[in-house]
Amino acid sequence: MKAKTRSLSTQLVLSLGIVLSVFTIAQAISSYDLARVGVNAVLDSRLSNVAQRVRDLFEDAIPRRSAGSSNADDLAVLVWEPDHERPARTTDSAVVFNRDAAPGFSDQIVNREAWRVYTMVAPDNDVIQVAQRTSVRQRMAEESAVRGLLPVFVLIPAVWLAVFVCVRRSFRVLNRLGLQARAIDPAHLVPLSARDLPVELMPFVCSINRMIQRLGESMRLERDFISDAAHELRTPLTALKLHADNLEGDIAHSNKERFQALRQTIDRSSLLVVQLLQLARADSQLVEIPTDAVEVTQVVTSVVADLLPIARVKGIDIGADELAPARVCATESDLRAVVKNLVDNALRYTPEGGSIDLSVFTVHDCVRIEVADTGPGIPEEALPRVFDRFFRVNHGIEGSGLGLSIVRAIVLRHGGTISLSNRRGGQPGLRAVVTFPLVGREPLGQSGSDACAGHAAYVHASRA
Ligand SMILES: Nc1ncnc2c1ncn2[C@@H]1O[C@H](COP(=O)(O)OP(=O)(O)O)[C@@H](O)[C@H]1O
Ligand SMILES: [Mg+2]
């Protein structure tokens, strides 16, 4: 089952957004209730104010006989004189409240309608009642409370946006570290930068940097060992070769074949030692990248010329599709080692009658060197391992398993990239693509290699 990838920033945005939204909604609900209670209190005080005004100033202004029912939103004012069954004055003859209600506020049902009534007894024992329909009051309270809610609808999206922006800003430093960590490989064991780092991340970055340091140290020891061992082996092997050369004349005819096998073994061992030394040199951080440029096409044509006799013997058609002029900062021997190993592999693993296409072109800031053959290719599951030292797929054909390790070490040390892929579209074969930064350009970062890879897909599709 595929492990679920959890994003810390998404989790933070979600949890903070939800918590803040819940608080905002709770706050909105409580202010909604407060607004309703507040409006009811204001309306109550309005009823009692009107009652006082009527008692003190305007009792005579209330008509003795109202023409009919007042407007639904209006207050109804009733004045009762002592010992009378009907109100002496009223603004709404359609309603009659309970005159015996206790002084103060009461809720009464009149004509199947709820009313809020304020009852006051005047000094002359007249009873003054001021009332308002409960439905009108509720509508006013509701309208006022809902007006108070409107800002919340703006506030909640604003809260989410603010949380999102803040979390993104805080995570920028992690993204930066991620990019730095991605650029670390055996050829670039650079410690992570601790500049502008939050204290919480310091222990983590320090541990990673210590680990990078230890890794670099152990890789250096391993390289030194390989280089020393290869050096030590070179002298006895050269002596062995000399002895064999001297002996050649004295070997009886019947032993010639076995003697040739012995010489071949010595040659293979010498080649292995040379490759080990090449690998140690290519891996070494101490070897400076030259500032002088070398012309790629020249190196490619010279390698092809060197290997042409082998191609002829195997009946392999070797040719160049496109050789664009391009210069890279590298020594000729390094560039030659890269091209030679790739073409040598293509020749070695492509069966008789096959073909090898080479091309050199520039894309964006890099030079692409492609070697495509019509051999068997490499099984997909073995592709990630072919750059490992001594890793070989086809044991039936002679080799050391060091060629691609040397190529990769040289390419990475020069800030380039390498990729191997099987050709598609029914055509068997392997396509090796190497990129180097063009003279005067930065080493190929992620974007640079992506840009080059994009072009590779196009070239691949157009030819396959
Ligand atoms: N062009 C190619 N076609 C098929 N297989 C290849 C090709 N290039 C490399 N390989 C496979 O990758 C392995 C590793 O290659 P390399 O490192 O050059 O070692 P070597 O060639 O000495 O075996 C080879 O053993 C071979 O199986
Ligand atoms: Mg090889």
Short mmCIF file of C-alpha atoms and ligand atoms in Angstrom, two decimals:
data_model
loop_
_atom_site.label_atom_id
_atom_site.label_comp_id
_atom_site.label_asym_id
_atom_site.label_seq_id
_atom_site.Cartn_x
_atom_site.Cartn_y
_atom_site.Cartn_z
CA MET A 1 0.00 0.00 0.00
CA LYS A 2 1.35 3.43 -0.91
CA ALA A 3 2.32 5.51 2.14
CA LYS A 4 0.27 8.67 2.45
CA THR A 5 2.38 11.81 2.10
CA ARG A 6 1.47 14.34 4.76
CA SER A 7 2.17 17.97 4.25
CA LEU A 8 3.04 19.83 7.45
CA SER A 9 2.14 23.20 5.94
CA THR A 10 -1.27 21.94 4.77
CA GLN A 11 -1.89 20.48 8.23
CA LEU A 12 -0.93 23.78 9.87
CA VAL A 13 -3.05 25.86 7.50
CA LEU A 14 -6.02 23.54 8.06
CA SER A 15 -5.75 23.36 11.84
CA LEU A 16 -5.07 27.09 12.35
CA GLY A 17 -7.75 28.03 9.81
CA ILE A 18 -10.33 25.75 11.46
CA VAL A 19 -9.50 26.91 15.02
CA LEU A 20 -9.63 30.59 14.06
CA SER A 21 -12.83 30.09 12.05
CA VAL A 22 -14.50 28.34 15.00
CA PHE A 23 -13.50 31.23 17.29
CA THR A 24 -14.77 33.78 14.79
CA ILE A 25 -18.09 31.95 14.40
CA ALA A 26 -18.48 31.58 18.20
CA GLN A 27 -17.77 35.30 18.55
CA ALA A 28 -20.32 36.04 15.81
CA ILE A 29 -23.00 33.91 17.51
CA SER A 30 -22.46 35.62 20.85
CA SER A 31 -22.54 39.11 19.30
CA TYR A 32 -25.71 38.10 17.41
CA ASP A 33 -27.39 37.21 20.74
CA LEU A 34 -26.07 40.35 22.41
CA ALA A 35 -27.39 42.49 19.55
CA ARG A 36 -30.88 40.96 19.89
CA VAL A 37 -30.95 41.47 23.65
CA GLY A 38 -29.63 45.04 23.21
CA VAL A 39 -32.28 45.99 20.65
CA ASN A 40 -35.06 44.58 22.87
CA ALA A 41 -33.75 46.65 25.81
CA VAL A 42 -33.72 49.81 23.66
CA LEU A 43 -37.27 49.12 22.46
CA ASP A 44 -38.43 48.54 26.07
CA SER A 45 -36.94 51.82 27.20
CA ARG A 46 -38.67 53.50 24.26
CA LEU A 47 -42.04 52.13 25.48
CA SER A 48 -41.49 53.44 29.00
CA ASN A 49 -40.28 56.85 27.68
CA VAL A 50 -43.38 57.25 25.55
CA ALA A 51 -45.58 56.32 28.55
CA GLN A 52 -43.88 59.01 30.67
CA ARG A 53 -44.27 61.63 27.92
CA VAL A 54 -47.97 60.81 27.57
CA ARG A 55 -48.45 61.02 31.33
CA ASP A 56 -46.57 64.33 31.71
CA LEU A 57 -47.33 66.19 28.49
CA PHE A 58 -49.43 64.63 25.81
CA GLU A 59 -52.35 62.81 27.42
CA ASP A 60 -54.74 65.18 25.70
CA ALA A 61 -53.11 64.48 22.34
CA ILE A 62 -54.37 60.89 22.37
CA PRO A 63 -57.70 60.79 20.49
CA ARG A 64 -60.83 59.83 22.44
CA ARG A 65 -61.99 57.66 19.56
CA SER A 66 -59.46 56.31 17.13
CA ALA A 67 -60.55 56.04 13.52
CA GLY A 68 -59.37 52.42 13.33
CA SER A 69 -56.41 50.21 13.52
CA SER A 70 -52.99 51.89 13.53
CA ASN A 71 -50.07 51.01 11.23
CA ALA A 72 -48.64 47.56 12.10
CA ASP A 73 -45.25 49.12 12.98
CA ASP A 74 -46.73 51.86 15.20
CA LEU A 75 -46.90 51.90 18.95
CA ALA A 76 -50.38 51.59 20.42
CA VAL A 77 -51.11 54.03 23.29
CA LEU A 78 -54.12 53.54 25.60
CA VAL A 79 -55.26 55.72 28.50
CA TRP A 80 -57.70 54.30 31.03
CA GLU A 81 -59.61 56.49 33.51
CA PRO A 82 -60.55 54.98 36.86
CA ASP A 83 -63.77 52.95 36.96
CA HIS A 84 -64.22 52.84 33.19
CA GLU A 85 -64.64 49.55 31.29
CA ARG A 86 -63.23 50.87 28.02
CA PRO A 87 -60.11 53.00 27.43
CA ALA A 88 -60.84 56.72 27.57
CA ARG A 89 -58.26 57.44 24.87
CA THR A 90 -56.59 55.14 22.31
CA THR A 91 -54.50 55.36 19.17
CA ASP A 92 -55.74 51.93 18.01
CA SER A 93 -59.33 51.07 18.77
CA ALA A 94 -58.79 47.52 17.47
CA VAL A 95 -56.75 46.48 20.50
CA VAL A 96 -57.61 46.53 24.21
CA PHE A 97 -55.01 45.35 26.70
CA ASN A 98 -55.50 43.98 30.17
CA ARG A 99 -55.67 47.21 32.20
CA ASP A 100 -55.11 45.23 35.42
CA ALA A 101 -51.66 44.07 34.36
CA ALA A 102 -49.00 44.82 36.97
CA PRO A 103 -47.20 48.14 36.36
CA GLY A 104 -44.12 47.65 34.20
CA PHE A 105 -43.56 45.32 31.26
CA SER A 106 -45.80 42.40 30.34
CA ASP A 107 -46.33 40.17 27.31
CA GLN A 108 -49.97 39.93 26.27
CA ILE A 109 -51.89 38.16 23.52
CA VAL A 110 -54.55 40.35 21.95
CA ASN A 111 -56.53 39.30 18.86
CA ARG A 112 -54.16 36.29 18.55
CA GLU A 113 -51.18 38.62 18.30
CA ALA A 114 -48.40 38.93 20.85
CA TRP A 115 -47.73 42.41 22.24
CA ARG A 116 -45.11 43.86 24.55
CA VAL A 117 -46.99 46.20 26.89
CA TYR A 118 -45.72 48.83 29.31
CA THR A 119 -48.27 49.74 31.98
CA MET A 120 -47.94 52.88 34.13
CA VAL A 121 -50.30 54.32 36.75
CA ALA A 122 -50.44 58.14 36.67
CA PRO A 123 -50.83 60.23 39.92
CA ASP A 124 -54.50 60.87 39.01
CA ASN A 125 -54.95 57.03 38.89
CA ASP A 126 -55.26 57.03 35.10
CA VAL A 127 -53.61 53.92 33.65
CA ILE A 128 -51.38 54.54 30.63
CA GLN A 129 -50.40 51.59 28.42
CA VAL A 130 -47.90 51.78 25.59
CA ALA A 131 -47.49 48.62 23.48
CA GLN A 132 -45.72 47.29 20.44
CA ARG A 133 -46.28 44.10 18.45
CA THR A 134 -43.72 41.43 19.47
CA SER A 135 -43.30 40.40 15.80
CA VAL A 136 -42.21 43.96 14.89
CA ARG A 137 -39.75 44.01 17.75
CA GLN A 138 -38.35 40.63 16.72
CA ARG A 139 -37.94 41.77 13.14
CA MET A 140 -36.06 44.90 14.23
CA ALA A 141 -33.82 42.91 16.61
CA GLU A 142 -33.13 40.31 13.95
CA GLU A 143 -32.25 42.95 11.32
CA SER A 144 -29.85 44.66 13.64
CA ALA A 145 -28.19 41.37 14.73
CA VAL A 146 -27.79 40.19 11.11
CA ARG A 147 -26.15 43.52 10.19
CA GLY A 148 -23.61 42.76 12.93
CA LEU A 149 -22.93 39.35 11.32
CA LEU A 150 -21.98 40.68 7.89
CA PRO A 151 -18.31 41.44 8.73
CA VAL A 152 -17.86 37.76 9.71
CA PHE A 153 -18.43 36.66 6.12
CA VAL A 154 -15.49 38.83 5.10
CA LEU A 155 -13.47 37.97 8.19
CA ILE A 156 -13.42 34.17 7.72
CA PRO A 157 -11.90 34.16 4.19
CA ALA A 158 -9.49 36.88 5.38
CA VAL A 159 -8.43 34.66 8.32
CA TRP A 160 -7.78 31.71 5.98
CA LEU A 161 -5.80 33.89 3.60
CA ALA A 162 -3.71 35.35 6.45
CA VAL A 163 -3.01 31.86 7.89
CA PHE A 164 -2.05 30.55 4.45
CA VAL A 165 0.33 33.45 3.77
CA CYS A 166 1.94 33.24 7.24
CA VAL A 167 2.47 29.47 7.04
CA ARG A 168 3.88 29.75 3.51
CA ARG A 169 6.31 32.43 4.67
CA SER A 170 7.44 30.32 7.64
CA PHE A 171 7.98 27.32 5.40
CA ARG A 172 10.08 29.22 2.89
CA VAL A 173 13.17 28.48 4.94
CA LEU A 174 12.36 24.74 4.86
CA ASN A 175 11.93 24.85 1.09
CA ARG A 176 15.30 26.58 0.82
CA LEU A 177 16.91 23.85 2.94
CA GLY A 178 15.19 21.20 0.81
CA LEU A 179 16.66 22.70 -2.36
CA GLN A 180 20.12 22.79 -0.78
CA ALA A 181 19.79 19.18 0.39
CA ARG A 182 18.68 18.11 -3.08
CA ALA A 183 21.85 19.54 -4.59
CA ILE A 184 24.02 17.38 -2.32
CA ASP A 185 25.56 14.39 -4.05
CA PRO A 186 28.89 12.59 -3.81
CA ALA A 187 30.48 15.23 -6.05
CA HIS A 188 29.04 18.17 -4.07
CA LEU A 189 29.10 17.46 -0.36
CA VAL A 190 28.32 21.06 0.61
CA PRO A 191 27.02 21.74 4.15
CA LEU A 192 23.57 23.29 4.48
CA SER A 193 23.60 27.04 5.06
CA ALA A 194 22.66 28.10 8.60
CA ARG A 195 22.09 31.75 7.58
CA ASP A 196 18.75 33.29 8.74
CA LEU A 197 17.70 29.95 10.17
CA PRO A 198 15.11 29.77 12.98
CA VAL A 199 16.59 28.37 16.22
CA GLU A 200 14.20 25.39 16.11
CA LEU A 201 15.88 24.16 12.92
CA MET A 202 19.46 24.68 14.10
CA PRO A 203 19.97 21.25 15.79
CA PHE A 204 18.55 19.52 12.73
CA VAL A 205 20.78 21.40 10.27
CA CYS A 206 23.85 20.98 12.51
CA SER A 207 23.30 17.20 12.65
CA ILE A 208 22.92 16.99 8.88
CA ASN A 209 26.08 19.08 8.39
CA ARG A 210 28.03 16.83 10.76
CA MET A 211 26.79 13.82 8.83
CA ILE A 212 27.84 15.41 5.51
CA GLN A 213 31.28 16.07 6.99
CA ARG A 214 31.65 12.45 8.16
CA LEU A 215 30.45 11.20 4.80
CA GLY A 216 32.97 13.39 2.97
CA GLU A 217 35.75 12.16 5.24
CA SER A 218 34.93 8.48 4.74
CA MET A 219 34.61 8.98 0.98
CA ARG A 220 38.00 10.68 0.95
CA LEU A 221 39.58 7.77 2.85
CA GLU A 222 38.01 5.30 0.45
CA ARG A 223 39.27 7.26 -2.59
CA ASP A 224 42.75 7.52 -1.13
CA PHE A 225 42.78 3.77 -0.50
CA ILE A 226 41.70 2.96 -4.07
CA SER A 227 44.21 5.40 -5.51
CA ASP A 228 47.08 4.08 -3.31
CA ALA A 229 46.21 0.45 -4.05
CA ALA A 230 46.06 1.14 -7.80
CA HIS A 231 49.43 2.94 -7.66
CA GLU A 232 50.98 0.04 -5.79
CA LEU A 233 49.62 -2.46 -8.30
CA ARG A 234 50.83 -0.52 -11.32
CA THR A 235 54.55 -1.19 -10.77
CA PRO A 236 54.38 -5.01 -10.41
CA LEU A 237 51.97 -5.17 -13.37
CA THR A 238 54.35 -3.16 -15.57
CA ALA A 239 57.20 -5.47 -14.48
CA LEU A 240 55.02 -8.51 -15.26
CA LYS A 241 54.29 -7.14 -18.72
CA LEU A 242 58.00 -6.55 -19.36
CA HIS A 243 58.86 -10.09 -18.24
CA ALA A 244 56.19 -11.47 -20.54
CA ASP A 245 57.53 -9.40 -23.47
CA ASN A 246 61.05 -10.73 -22.79
CA LEU A 247 59.82 -14.30 -22.52
CA GLU A 248 57.80 -14.23 -25.73
CA GLY A 249 60.68 -15.42 -27.95
CA ASP A 250 61.40 -18.41 -25.69
CA ILE A 251 57.84 -19.76 -25.57
CA ALA A 252 57.44 -23.08 -27.37
CA HIS A 253 54.92 -23.08 -30.22
CA SER A 254 52.67 -25.53 -28.38
CA ASN A 255 52.37 -23.07 -25.46
CA LYS A 256 51.77 -19.92 -27.55
CA GLU A 257 48.00 -19.99 -27.03
CA ARG A 258 48.24 -20.27 -23.25
CA PHE A 259 50.91 -17.55 -23.27
CA GLN A 260 48.56 -15.22 -25.19
CA ALA A 261 45.84 -15.86 -22.57
CA LEU A 262 48.37 -14.90 -19.89
CA ARG A 263 49.20 -11.64 -21.71
CA GLN A 264 45.52 -10.82 -22.13
CA THR A 265 44.97 -11.29 -18.41
CA ILE A 266 47.92 -8.98 -17.68
CA ASP A 267 46.46 -6.40 -20.12
CA ARG A 268 43.02 -6.64 -18.50
CA SER A 269 44.55 -6.16 -15.06
CA SER A 270 46.55 -3.15 -16.30
CA LEU A 271 43.37 -1.63 -17.78
CA LEU A 272 41.54 -2.20 -14.50
CA VAL A 273 44.30 -0.41 -12.59
CA VAL A 274 44.22 2.49 -15.07
CA GLN A 275 40.42 2.71 -14.65
CA LEU A 276 40.73 2.64 -10.85
CA LEU A 277 43.19 5.52 -11.01
CA GLN A 278 40.90 7.41 -13.41
CA LEU A 279 37.99 6.90 -11.03
CA ALA A 280 39.98 8.06 -8.00
CA ARG A 281 41.06 11.16 -9.93
CA ALA A 282 37.54 11.86 -11.21
CA ASP A 283 36.11 11.50 -7.68
CA SER A 284 38.73 13.75 -6.11
CA GLN A 285 37.53 17.17 -4.96
CA LEU A 286 41.13 18.39 -5.03
CA VAL A 287 41.45 18.32 -8.83
CA GLU A 288 40.65 21.81 -10.06
CA ILE A 289 38.20 22.35 -12.92
CA PRO A 290 40.21 24.14 -15.64
CA THR A 291 39.14 27.58 -16.76
CA ASP A 292 40.28 26.90 -20.33
CA ALA A 293 37.63 25.65 -22.69
CA VAL A 294 37.75 22.61 -24.91
CA GLU A 295 35.81 22.14 -28.15
CA VAL A 296 33.40 19.22 -27.68
CA THR A 297 32.98 18.34 -31.36
CA GLN A 298 36.73 17.94 -31.82
CA VAL A 299 36.94 15.49 -28.94
CA VAL A 300 33.93 13.53 -30.22
CA THR A 301 35.31 13.20 -33.77
CA SER A 302 38.73 12.21 -32.45
CA VAL A 303 37.21 9.47 -30.20
CA VAL A 304 35.13 8.18 -33.15
CA ALA A 305 38.25 8.11 -35.34
CA ASP A 306 40.10 6.10 -32.64
CA LEU A 307 37.30 3.56 -32.31
CA LEU A 308 36.40 3.33 -36.00
CA PRO A 309 38.59 0.23 -36.58
CA ILE A 310 36.68 -1.68 -33.87
CA ALA A 311 33.37 -0.55 -35.38
CA ARG A 312 34.51 -1.76 -38.82
CA VAL A 313 35.48 -5.18 -37.47
CA LYS A 314 32.03 -5.54 -35.86
CA GLY A 315 30.23 -4.14 -38.93
CA ILE A 316 28.69 -1.35 -36.85
CA ASP A 317 27.71 1.86 -38.59
CA ILE A 318 28.88 4.74 -36.42
CA GLY A 319 27.98 8.30 -37.40
CA ALA A 320 27.06 11.78 -36.19
CA ASP A 321 23.59 13.30 -36.64
CA GLU A 322 24.43 16.79 -35.54
CA LEU A 323 27.72 18.23 -34.33
CA ALA A 324 27.08 21.79 -33.20
CA PRO A 325 30.12 23.80 -32.16
CA ALA A 326 30.19 24.07 -28.37
CA ARG A 327 32.86 24.64 -25.77
CA VAL A 328 32.96 23.47 -22.17
CA CYS A 329 35.40 24.07 -19.32
CA ALA A 330 37.11 20.70 -18.87
CA THR A 331 40.43 19.06 -19.65
CA GLU A 332 40.55 17.25 -22.96
CA SER A 333 41.40 13.99 -21.19
CA ASP A 334 38.31 14.21 -18.94
CA LEU A 335 35.98 14.97 -21.85
CA ARG A 336 37.66 12.25 -23.91
CA ALA A 337 37.19 9.74 -21.05
CA VAL A 338 33.45 10.56 -20.93
CA VAL A 339 32.85 10.22 -24.68
CA LYS A 340 35.17 7.24 -25.03
CA ASN A 341 33.50 5.24 -22.27
CA LEU A 342 30.03 5.87 -23.71
CA VAL A 343 31.01 5.02 -27.30
CA ASP A 344 33.06 2.05 -26.07
CA ASN A 345 29.97 0.71 -24.26
CA ALA A 346 27.81 1.25 -27.34
CA LEU A 347 30.36 -0.66 -29.48
CA ARG A 348 30.84 -3.36 -26.89
CA TYR A 349 27.17 -4.17 -26.30
CA THR A 350 25.68 -3.54 -29.76
CA PRO A 351 25.59 -6.71 -31.84
CA GLU A 352 27.16 -6.94 -35.28
CA GLY A 353 25.44 -4.94 -38.01
CA GLY A 354 24.00 -2.40 -35.55
CA SER A 355 24.44 1.35 -35.58
CA ILE A 356 25.54 4.11 -33.23
CA ASP A 357 24.41 7.75 -33.58
CA LEU A 358 26.27 10.56 -31.88
CA SER A 359 25.12 14.14 -31.59
CA VAL A 360 26.27 17.32 -29.93
CA PHE A 361 24.01 20.34 -29.58
CA THR A 362 23.41 23.23 -27.24
CA VAL A 363 20.21 23.71 -25.28
CA HIS A 364 19.67 26.73 -23.02
CA ASP A 365 22.88 26.99 -20.99
CA CYS A 366 24.24 23.52 -21.61
CA VAL A 367 25.88 21.28 -24.16
CA ARG A 368 24.21 17.93 -24.74
CA ILE A 369 26.20 14.95 -25.93
CA GLU A 370 24.06 11.99 -26.95
CA VAL A 371 25.15 8.47 -27.79
CA ALA A 372 22.35 6.20 -29.03
CA ASP A 373 22.87 2.60 -30.09
CA THR A 374 20.75 -0.26 -31.42
CA GLY A 375 21.99 -2.78 -28.83
CA PRO A 376 19.86 -4.64 -26.26
CA GLY A 377 19.59 -1.67 -23.88
CA ILE A 378 19.65 -2.18 -20.11
CA PRO A 379 16.81 -3.85 -18.16
CA GLU A 380 14.77 -1.08 -16.48
CA GLU A 381 15.33 -2.56 -13.00
CA ALA A 382 19.14 -2.42 -13.51
CA LEU A 383 19.20 1.18 -14.79
CA PRO A 384 19.43 2.84 -11.35
CA ARG A 385 22.47 0.71 -10.49
CA VAL A 386 24.59 0.96 -13.63
CA PHE A 387 26.60 3.86 -12.20
CA ASP A 388 27.63 1.77 -9.19
CA ARG A 389 31.24 0.64 -9.20
CA PHE A 390 31.79 -2.86 -10.57
CA PHE A 391 28.11 -3.26 -11.38
CA ARG A 392 27.68 -5.17 -14.64
CA VAL A 393 24.60 -6.51 -16.37
CA ASN A 394 25.99 -8.48 -19.27
CA HIS A 395 28.63 -10.81 -17.79
CA GLY A 396 29.08 -12.62 -21.11
CA ILE A 397 30.95 -9.61 -22.52
CA GLU A 398 34.26 -8.52 -21.06
CA GLY A 399 34.39 -5.39 -18.94
CA SER A 400 35.20 -4.05 -15.48
CA GLY A 401 31.99 -2.30 -14.44
CA LEU A 402 33.90 0.94 -13.85
CA GLY A 403 33.30 2.84 -17.12
CA LEU A 404 29.99 4.49 -16.21
CA SER A 405 31.19 5.25 -12.65
CA ILE A 406 34.11 7.18 -14.18
CA VAL A 407 31.78 9.00 -16.59
CA ARG A 408 29.39 10.01 -13.85
CA ALA A 409 32.15 11.19 -11.51
CA ILE A 410 33.67 13.39 -14.22
CA VAL A 411 30.31 14.80 -15.31
CA LEU A 412 29.18 15.63 -11.76
CA ARG A 413 32.51 17.22 -10.91
CA HIS A 414 32.01 19.56 -13.87
CA GLY A 415 28.50 20.51 -12.76
CA GLY A 416 26.83 18.47 -15.49
CA THR A 417 24.23 15.71 -15.61
CA ILE A 418 24.04 12.19 -17.04
CA SER A 419 21.09 9.98 -17.84
CA LEU A 420 20.66 6.60 -19.51
CA SER A 421 17.38 5.44 -20.97
CA ASN A 422 16.19 2.67 -23.20
CA ARG A 423 14.95 3.86 -26.58
CA ARG A 424 11.22 3.58 -27.08
CA GLY A 425 8.85 3.19 -29.97
CA GLY A 426 9.72 -0.44 -30.77
CA GLN A 427 13.39 0.40 -31.37
CA PRO A 428 15.73 -1.47 -28.98
CA GLY A 429 18.85 0.29 -27.81
CA LEU A 430 20.27 2.61 -25.21
CA ARG A 431 20.46 6.38 -25.26
CA ALA A 432 23.10 8.00 -23.05
CA VAL A 433 22.75 11.74 -22.55
CA VAL A 434 25.44 13.85 -20.93
CA THR A 435 25.16 17.59 -20.36
CA PHE A 436 27.86 20.07 -19.42
CA PRO A 437 27.43 23.75 -18.63
CA LEU A 438 28.45 25.90 -21.58
CA VAL A 439 31.58 28.00 -21.09
CA GLY A 440 30.90 30.89 -18.74
CA ARG A 441 27.61 29.44 -17.41
CA GLU A 442 26.74 28.30 -13.91
CA PRO A 443 26.81 24.55 -13.08
CA LEU A 444 23.52 22.96 -14.12
CA GLY A 445 21.04 23.28 -11.28
CA GLN A 446 17.71 21.54 -11.15
CA SER A 447 16.12 23.96 -13.61
CA GLY A 448 19.03 23.73 -15.99
CA SER A 449 18.96 19.97 -16.16
CA ASP A 450 15.17 19.98 -16.47
CA ALA A 451 15.38 22.36 -19.38
CA CYS A 452 17.91 20.10 -21.09
CA ALA A 453 15.84 17.02 -20.29
CA GLY A 454 12.80 18.67 -21.89
CA HIS A 455 14.69 18.97 -25.12
CA ALA A 456 15.87 15.36 -24.77
CA ALA A 457 12.27 14.18 -24.78
CA TYR A 458 11.70 16.07 -28.01
CA VAL A 459 14.80 14.67 -29.69
CA HIS A 460 13.88 11.22 -28.46
CA ALA A 461 10.37 11.43 -29.82
CA SER A 462 11.46 12.75 -33.21
CA ARG A 463 13.96 9.98 -33.75
CA ALA A 464 12.45 6.97 -32.07
N1 LIG B 1 25.25 0.83 -24.49
C1 LIG B 1 24.96 -0.16 -23.66
N2 LIG B 1 24.12 -1.15 -24.03
C2 LIG B 1 23.79 -2.15 -23.19
N3 LIG B 1 24.28 -2.27 -21.93
C3 LIG B 1 25.11 -1.31 -21.49
C4 LIG B 1 25.51 -0.22 -22.31
N4 LIG B 1 26.33 0.58 -21.59
C5 LIG B 1 26.47 0.00 -20.39
N5 LIG B 1 25.76 -1.13 -20.32
C6 LIG B 1 25.63 -2.04 -19.16
O1 LIG B 1 26.04 -1.32 -18.00
C7 LIG B 1 27.08 -2.03 -17.33
C8 LIG B 1 28.07 -1.07 -16.74
O2 LIG B 1 28.78 -0.40 -17.74
P1 LIG B 1 30.24 0.12 -17.46
O3 LIG B 1 30.22 0.83 -16.16
O4 LIG B 1 30.74 0.84 -18.64
O5 LIG B 1 31.06 -1.21 -17.22
P2 LIG B 1 31.64 -2.23 -18.28
O6 LIG B 1 31.34 -1.75 -19.64
O7 LIG B 1 33.08 -2.27 -17.98
O8 LIG B 1 30.95 -3.51 -17.94
C9 LIG B 1 27.70 -2.91 -18.41
O9 LIG B 1 28.23 -4.08 -17.83
C10 LIG B 1 26.55 -3.23 -19.32
O10 LIG B 1 25.85 -4.34 -18.85
MG MG B 2 32.07 0.14 -20.13
#
